[in-house]
Coordinates of C-alpha atoms and ligand atoms in Angstrom, one line a residue:
M1 CA 133.4 51.6 257.8
M2 CA 130.2 53.1 256.6
N3 CA 131.8 53.8 253.2
S4 CA 133.0 50.2 252.7
F5 CA 129.7 48.8 253.7
T6 CA 127.9 51.1 251.2
E7 CA 130.5 50.1 248.6
F8 CA 129.9 46.5 249.3
T9 CA 126.1 46.7 249.1
S10 CA 126.4 48.7 245.8
I11 CA 128.7 46.1 244.3
L12 CA 126.1 43.4 245.4
A13 CA 123.3 45.4 243.9
A14 CA 125.1 46.0 240.6
N15 CA 125.7 42.2 240.2
Y16 CA 122.2 41.2 241.2
N17 CA 120.3 40.3 238.0
L18 CA 116.8 39.3 239.1
L19 CA 115.5 39.5 235.5
A20 CA 118.0 37.0 234.3
A21 CA 117.1 34.6 237.2
F22 CA 113.4 35.0 236.3
V23 CA 114.2 34.2 232.6
V24 CA 115.9 31.0 233.8
L25 CA 112.9 30.0 235.9
A26 CA 110.4 30.8 233.2
G27 CA 112.5 29.0 230.6
I28 CA 112.7 25.9 232.7
V29 CA 109.0 25.8 233.3
V30 CA 107.9 26.6 229.7
I31 CA 110.4 24.3 228.0
N32 CA 109.7 21.4 230.4
R33 CA 106.0 21.7 229.7
I34 CA 106.4 21.8 226.0
G35 CA 108.9 19.0 226.0
N36 CA 106.6 16.8 228.1
F37 CA 103.7 17.5 225.7
L38 CA 105.8 16.6 222.7
V39 CA 107.5 13.5 224.2
F40 CA 104.1 11.9 225.0
L41 CA 102.8 12.3 221.5
V42 CA 104.9 9.2 220.8
P43 CA 102.7 6.2 221.3
E44 CA 105.4 3.9 222.8
L45 CA 106.3 6.5 225.4
R46 CA 102.6 7.1 226.2
R47 CA 102.3 3.3 226.8
M48 CA 105.3 3.4 229.1
R49 CA 103.8 6.3 231.0
E50 CA 100.6 4.4 231.5
E51 CA 102.5 1.4 232.8
N52 CA 104.4 3.6 235.3
R53 CA 101.1 5.3 236.4
Q54 CA 99.6 1.9 237.2
E55 CA 102.5 0.9 239.4
D56 CA 102.7 4.4 240.9
G57 CA 99.0 4.1 241.9
K58 CA 99.7 1.0 243.9
K59 CA 102.6 2.7 245.7
K60 CA 100.7 5.9 246.4
A61 CA 98.1 3.8 248.2
L62 CA 100.8 2.6 250.6
E63 CA 100.9 4.6 253.9
K64 CA 104.6 5.4 253.6
Y65 CA 104.7 7.1 250.2
P66 CA 102.6 10.3 250.5
P67 CA 104.2 11.9 253.6
V68 CA 107.8 11.3 252.4
M69 CA 106.9 12.7 248.9
R70 CA 105.2 15.7 250.4
A71 CA 108.1 16.5 252.8
S72 CA 110.6 16.0 249.9
R73 CA 108.6 18.3 247.6
N74 CA 108.4 21.0 250.3
I75 CA 112.1 21.0 251.1
G76 CA 113.0 20.9 247.4
G77 CA 110.6 23.9 246.8
I78 CA 112.1 25.9 249.6
T79 CA 115.7 25.1 248.5
N80 CA 115.0 26.1 244.9
A81 CA 113.1 29.3 245.8
T82 CA 116.0 30.4 248.1
F83 CA 118.5 29.8 245.4
F84 CA 116.5 31.4 242.6
L85 CA 115.9 34.6 244.7
L86 CA 119.1 35.0 246.6
I87 CA 121.9 33.2 244.7
L88 CA 121.1 32.7 241.1
P89 CA 120.7 36.4 240.3
F90 CA 124.4 36.8 241.0
C91 CA 125.3 33.8 238.7
V92 CA 123.5 34.5 235.5
T93 CA 123.4 37.1 232.7
L94 CA 121.3 37.8 229.6
E95 CA 124.3 39.3 227.8
N96 CA 126.7 37.8 225.2
V97 CA 124.8 34.8 223.9
N98 CA 127.4 32.5 222.4
I99 CA 126.3 29.0 221.5
V100 CA 129.8 27.5 221.9
D101 CA 130.2 29.0 225.4
I102 CA 126.7 27.9 226.4
A103 CA 127.5 24.3 225.3
L104 CA 130.9 24.1 226.9
N105 CA 129.7 25.7 230.2
S106 CA 126.7 23.4 230.3
I107 CA 129.0 20.4 230.0
L108 CA 131.4 21.8 232.6
I109 CA 128.6 22.4 235.2
L110 CA 127.1 18.9 234.6
M111 CA 130.4 17.1 234.7
V112 CA 131.6 18.9 237.9
Y113 CA 128.3 18.3 239.6
D114 CA 128.2 14.6 238.6
F115 CA 131.7 14.1 240.0
F116 CA 130.8 15.5 243.4
Y117 CA 127.4 13.7 243.3
Y118 CA 129.3 10.4 242.5
L119 CA 131.6 10.9 245.5
S120 CA 128.8 11.8 247.9
H121 CA 126.6 9.0 246.7
R122 CA 129.3 6.3 246.8
F123 CA 131.1 7.3 250.0
W124 CA 128.5 9.2 252.1
F125 CA 125.1 7.9 251.1
H126 CA 126.4 4.3 250.8
G127 CA 129.0 4.7 253.5
N128 CA 128.7 3.4 257.1
G129 CA 127.3 6.5 258.8
W130 CA 123.9 8.0 259.4
M131 CA 123.5 9.2 255.8
R132 CA 123.3 5.5 254.7
R133 CA 120.0 5.2 256.8
I134 CA 118.6 8.4 255.2
H135 CA 119.5 7.2 251.7
A136 CA 118.0 3.7 252.5
V137 CA 114.6 5.4 252.3
H138 CA 115.0 5.9 248.6
H139 CA 116.5 2.4 248.2
Q140 CA 113.3 0.8 249.5
A141 CA 112.2 0.9 245.9
R142 CA 113.6 -2.3 244.5
H143 CA 111.7 -1.9 241.2
P144 CA 111.5 1.9 240.8
T145 CA 108.8 3.6 238.7
Y146 CA 108.3 7.3 238.0
I147 CA 107.1 8.1 241.5
D148 CA 110.3 6.8 243.1
A149 CA 112.2 9.8 241.8
Y150 CA 110.3 11.7 244.5
Y151 CA 110.4 9.0 247.2
V152 CA 113.5 10.5 248.8
H153 CA 114.2 11.5 252.4
P154 CA 113.8 15.3 252.6
F155 CA 117.3 15.7 253.9
E156 CA 118.7 13.9 250.9
T157 CA 116.6 16.1 248.6
F158 CA 118.1 19.1 250.3
I159 CA 121.7 17.7 249.8
G160 CA 121.1 16.7 246.1
V161 CA 119.5 20.0 245.1
T162 CA 122.1 22.1 247.0
L163 CA 124.9 20.1 245.4
F164 CA 123.6 20.8 241.9
L165 CA 122.7 24.5 242.5
G166 CA 125.8 25.0 244.5
T167 CA 127.9 23.8 241.6
I168 CA 126.5 26.5 239.4
A169 CA 127.1 29.2 242.1
V170 CA 130.7 28.1 242.9
L171 CA 131.7 27.8 239.2
A172 CA 130.1 31.1 238.4
A173 CA 132.3 32.7 241.2
F174 CA 135.4 31.5 239.2
T175 CA 134.2 32.0 235.6
G176 CA 131.8 35.0 236.0
P177 CA 128.1 34.7 235.4
F178 CA 126.8 32.1 233.0
H179 CA 124.3 32.9 230.3
A180 CA 120.7 32.2 231.3
W181 CA 120.5 29.5 228.6
T182 CA 123.4 27.6 230.3
A183 CA 121.4 27.5 233.6
I184 CA 118.2 26.5 231.8
I185 CA 119.9 23.6 229.9
T186 CA 121.8 22.2 232.9
Y187 CA 118.7 22.4 235.1
L188 CA 116.5 20.6 232.6
V189 CA 119.1 17.9 232.1
F190 CA 119.6 17.4 235.9
L191 CA 115.9 17.4 236.6
N192 CA 114.8 15.1 233.8
L193 CA 117.6 12.6 234.0
N194 CA 116.9 12.2 237.7
I195 CA 113.2 11.4 236.9
I196 CA 113.8 9.3 233.7
N197 CA 116.3 7.0 235.4
H198 CA 113.6 5.9 237.9
T199 CA 110.9 5.2 235.4
S200 CA 110.3 1.7 234.2
V201 CA 111.0 1.7 230.4
N202 CA 111.1 -1.5 228.4
L203 CA 111.7 -0.5 224.8
P204 CA 115.0 -2.2 223.9
H205 CA 114.8 -1.2 220.2
F206 CA 115.6 1.8 218.1
P207 CA 115.2 4.7 218.8
F208 CA 114.6 4.0 222.5
R209 CA 117.7 1.9 223.2
T210 CA 119.6 4.7 225.1
L211 CA 116.5 5.5 227.2
S212 CA 116.1 1.8 228.1
W213 CA 119.8 1.6 229.0
I214 CA 119.6 4.7 231.3
T215 CA 116.7 3.3 233.2
K216 CA 118.2 -0.2 233.4
K217 CA 121.4 1.1 234.9
H218 CA 119.7 3.0 237.7
H219 CA 117.3 0.1 238.3
I220 CA 120.4 -2.2 238.9
H221 CA 121.6 0.4 241.5
H222 CA 118.3 0.0 243.3
E223 CA 118.5 -3.9 243.5
N224 CA 120.5 -3.5 246.7
M225 CA 122.8 -1.1 248.4
H226 CA 125.9 -2.9 247.3
K227 CA 125.4 -2.3 243.6
G228 CA 127.3 0.5 241.7
N229 CA 126.2 3.1 239.1
Y230 CA 126.5 6.0 241.5
A231 CA 126.6 8.9 239.1
T232 CA 123.4 10.4 237.7
I233 CA 124.3 12.3 234.6
T234 CA 126.6 10.0 232.5
L235 CA 128.0 7.1 234.5
L236 CA 131.4 8.2 233.2
Y237 CA 132.8 8.3 236.7
D238 CA 131.5 4.8 237.3
R239 CA 133.4 3.6 234.3
I240 CA 136.6 5.5 235.3
F241 CA 136.5 4.3 239.0
G242 CA 135.3 0.7 238.2
T243 CA 131.8 0.8 239.8
L244 CA 129.8 0.3 236.7
D245 CA 127.3 -2.6 237.2
Ligands
LIG301 ZN1 122.1 4.8 246.1
LIG302 ZN1 117.3 6.2 242.6

């Protein structure tokens, strides 16, 4: 008994790569900072940010916004910290950098996550049970701006973050640890798409057409709780299952 327990803990210890998890965290923070700086060197995008900030200011002054945002941020922080410390070190490695593997694994993680998010969003968040009332908090924003990405009931934040991070963990259990770059790329795409789709962007010309399309699609979803566009990464599943609005 003692032996098998010692064996078990030594296997765990051998597969726990805290350095790789730290590299993932540092990579996400640094690249996100640099990306934000570079993106807002573009005058049109700076103008859009200013417009969002003006609307956000009005919303922040409403009594209901700050407590929901604070609670959501705290739960998101705790969920992320737990994952980065206790689970991610078993799921990432710094060995064997291979660009093709990194690209394919990133697509795999994002598409599997988006499928399960699509199902949860469509049938659970918009179903007939108690989760609908929780999701309705986020749907109060009929004309979302930047801040509404964070105006989410803390329980929904917990579910959303767990679904994404859990996808990485479950897939890693099948395929073996992912390269740190895979975790960095997927996390940045997940994080930024969930923010971008809430911002108000009105630039329907080249090269901003796709950006405007992404925001328009999620804004349609916010018009009322009967609209489609449930997926967050590509809307591919909305196309396949006929819920694209
Ligand atoms: Zn919804
Ligand atoms: Zn939304």
